[in-house]
Amino acid sequence: MERLSGDYYIYPGATERALRRYRGFLQPPGRRPLYPQDAECSCRGCSFDDVRHVRDVLEEVVRQLPARPRAELERQVRALDARYVERTLPDPFATHRQWRSDLWWRSRLAGGREAG
Ligand SMILES: [Zn+2]
């Protein structure tokens, strides 16, 4: 599926990389909030620095996968989503300052240093 996808950001290994990155973002122990950050560069490599982009990629992969692998990936993504909601804060001004704030994972407070 990664090979056949026409999406620039989806390539062989991208799903694995996205899952690892999403997990890594949520890894810092404790309850301090985490803040997604913009990527320095928008190429398909660097853009994974932005965990919101990572979530975009996972969403698109889930959309394109056949039913069975989709259900499996969705389970993993949903578990991470639950932690993402816990560890990030809602941005009340998301519609003004976040790109694609209609996507719930993009309507969270961003900036600062990721690990706090
Ligand atoms: Zn780059």
mmCIF file of C-alpha atoms and ligand atoms in Angstrom:
data_model
loop_
_atom_site.group_PDB
_atom_site.id
_atom_site.type_symbol
_atom_site.label_atom_id
_atom_site.label_comp_id
_atom_site.label_asym_id
_atom_site.label_seq_id
_atom_site.Cartn_x
_atom_site.Cartn_y
_atom_site.Cartn_z
ATOM 1 C CA MET A 1 0.000 0.000 0.000
ATOM 2 C CA GLU A 2 2.837 2.416 0.863
ATOM 3 C CA ARG A 3 4.473 1.662 -2.445
ATOM 4 C CA LEU A 4 1.275 2.185 -4.425
ATOM 5 C CA SER A 5 0.123 5.294 -2.602
ATOM 6 C CA GLY A 6 0.188 8.405 -4.726
ATOM 7 C CA ASP A 7 0.728 10.503 -1.607
ATOM 8 C CA TYR A 8 4.166 12.184 -1.501
ATOM 9 C CA TYR A 9 4.368 11.681 2.253
ATOM 10 C CA ILE A 10 3.587 7.971 2.162
ATOM 11 C CA TYR A 11 6.450 5.731 1.068
ATOM 12 C CA PRO A 12 7.755 2.298 2.023
ATOM 13 C CA GLY A 13 8.461 2.398 5.753
ATOM 14 C CA ALA A 14 6.465 5.569 6.391
ATOM 15 C CA THR A 15 3.791 3.888 8.512
ATOM 16 C CA GLU A 16 6.350 2.211 10.771
ATOM 17 C CA ARG A 17 8.227 5.456 11.067
ATOM 18 C CA ALA A 18 5.044 7.383 11.868
ATOM 19 C CA LEU A 19 4.054 4.930 14.600
ATOM 20 C CA ARG A 20 7.517 5.060 16.129
ATOM 21 C CA ARG A 21 7.516 8.835 16.031
ATOM 22 C CA TYR A 22 4.013 9.106 17.523
ATOM 23 C CA ARG A 23 5.027 6.753 20.345
ATOM 24 C CA GLY A 24 8.253 8.685 20.866
ATOM 25 C CA PHE A 25 6.396 11.978 21.179
ATOM 26 C CA LEU A 26 4.186 10.518 23.895
ATOM 27 C CA GLN A 27 7.023 8.788 25.683
ATOM 28 C CA PRO A 28 8.204 11.383 28.218
ATOM 29 C CA PRO A 29 6.986 10.147 31.600
ATOM 30 C CA GLY A 30 4.897 12.236 33.924
ATOM 31 C CA ARG A 31 1.854 14.366 33.374
ATOM 32 C CA ARG A 32 3.380 17.557 32.081
ATOM 33 C CA PRO A 33 1.757 18.708 28.862
ATOM 34 C CA LEU A 34 3.486 18.061 25.552
ATOM 35 C CA TYR A 35 3.473 20.532 22.692
ATOM 36 C CA PRO A 36 3.655 19.580 19.029
ATOM 37 C CA GLN A 37 6.168 21.611 17.069
ATOM 38 C CA ASP A 38 6.471 22.741 13.498
ATOM 39 C CA ALA A 39 8.982 20.860 11.390
ATOM 40 C CA GLU A 40 12.008 22.845 10.212
ATOM 41 C CA CYS A 41 11.445 21.716 6.680
ATOM 42 C CA SER A 42 8.508 20.250 4.788
ATOM 43 C CA CYS A 43 10.288 17.465 2.911
ATOM 44 C CA ARG A 44 8.996 13.949 3.460
ATOM 45 C CA GLY A 45 11.846 13.241 5.887
ATOM 46 C CA CYS A 46 11.872 16.308 8.137
ATOM 47 C CA SER A 47 8.108 16.716 8.195
ATOM 48 C CA PHE A 48 7.955 13.727 10.561
ATOM 49 C CA ASP A 49 9.418 16.021 13.224
ATOM 50 C CA ASP A 50 5.926 17.491 13.499
ATOM 51 C CA VAL A 51 3.808 14.928 15.304
ATOM 52 C CA ARG A 52 0.675 16.446 13.785
ATOM 53 C CA HIS A 53 2.010 15.609 10.351
ATOM 54 C CA VAL A 54 2.731 12.111 11.637
ATOM 55 C CA ARG A 55 -0.919 11.820 12.626
ATOM 56 C CA ASP A 56 -1.965 13.072 9.166
ATOM 57 C CA VAL A 57 0.112 10.306 7.591
ATOM 58 C CA LEU A 58 -1.430 7.652 9.837
ATOM 59 C CA GLU A 59 -4.905 8.923 8.993
ATOM 60 C CA GLU A 60 -4.205 8.680 5.293
ATOM 61 C CA VAL A 61 -2.649 5.215 5.578
ATOM 62 C CA VAL A 62 -5.676 4.004 7.548
ATOM 63 C CA ARG A 63 -7.933 5.426 4.844
ATOM 64 C CA GLN A 64 -6.091 3.628 2.071
ATOM 65 C CA LEU A 65 -5.590 0.245 3.742
ATOM 66 C CA PRO A 66 -7.800 -2.786 3.099
ATOM 67 C CA ALA A 67 -10.195 -3.655 5.929
ATOM 68 C CA ARG A 68 -8.187 -6.139 7.974
ATOM 69 C CA PRO A 69 -4.827 -4.358 8.241
ATOM 70 C CA ARG A 70 -6.787 -1.150 8.637
ATOM 71 C CA ALA A 71 -8.547 -2.435 11.760
ATOM 72 C CA GLU A 72 -5.216 -3.489 13.205
ATOM 73 C CA LEU A 73 -3.520 -0.162 12.566
ATOM 74 C CA GLU A 74 -6.562 1.755 13.780
ATOM 75 C CA ARG A 75 -6.366 -0.054 17.105
ATOM 76 C CA GLN A 76 -2.763 1.026 17.579
ATOM 77 C CA VAL A 77 -3.438 4.582 16.479
ATOM 78 C CA ARG A 78 -6.468 4.927 18.743
ATOM 79 C CA ALA A 79 -4.477 3.822 21.780
ATOM 80 C CA LEU A 80 -1.881 6.502 20.995
ATOM 81 C CA ASP A 81 -4.613 9.066 20.298
ATOM 82 C CA ALA A 82 -5.990 8.572 23.790
ATOM 83 C CA ARG A 83 -2.598 9.443 25.251
ATOM 84 C CA TYR A 84 -2.165 12.345 22.864
ATOM 85 C CA VAL A 85 -5.434 13.852 24.096
ATOM 86 C CA GLU A 86 -4.297 13.384 27.687
ATOM 87 C CA ARG A 87 -0.839 14.851 27.193
ATOM 88 C CA THR A 88 -1.637 17.847 24.977
ATOM 89 C CA LEU A 89 -3.833 20.853 25.679
ATOM 90 C CA PRO A 90 -6.679 22.190 23.584
ATOM 91 C CA ASP A 91 -5.942 25.422 21.739
ATOM 92 C CA PRO A 92 -8.979 27.709 22.101
ATOM 93 C CA PHE A 93 -7.711 29.816 19.195
ATOM 94 C CA ALA A 94 -6.917 26.903 16.937
ATOM 95 C CA THR A 95 -9.118 28.166 14.127
ATOM 96 C CA HIS A 96 -6.972 31.306 13.919
ATOM 97 C CA ARG A 97 -3.531 29.903 14.387
ATOM 98 C CA GLN A 98 -3.432 26.247 13.467
ATOM 99 C CA TRP A 99 -3.347 24.916 9.966
ATOM 100 C CA ARG A 100 -6.216 22.465 9.326
ATOM 101 C CA SER A 101 -7.658 23.028 12.785
ATOM 102 C CA ASP A 102 -10.695 21.025 11.678
ATOM 103 C CA LEU A 103 -8.528 17.974 12.355
ATOM 104 C CA TRP A 104 -8.790 17.382 16.097
ATOM 105 C CA TRP A 105 -5.097 16.513 16.483
ATOM 106 C CA ARG A 106 -4.263 19.911 14.989
ATOM 107 C CA SER A 107 -6.398 21.916 17.402
ATOM 108 C CA ARG A 108 -3.969 21.427 20.306
ATOM 109 C CA LEU A 109 -1.593 23.978 21.787
ATOM 110 C CA ALA A 110 1.718 23.936 19.956
ATOM 111 C CA GLY A 111 5.177 25.373 20.376
ATOM 112 C CA GLY A 112 7.849 25.343 23.044
ATOM 113 C CA ARG A 113 10.185 22.457 23.420
ATOM 114 C CA GLU A 114 8.729 19.040 22.921
ATOM 115 C CA ALA A 115 10.096 17.258 25.962
ATOM 116 C CA GLY A 116 9.179 20.185 28.243
HETATM 117 ZN ZN ZN B 1 13.939 18.306 4.911
#
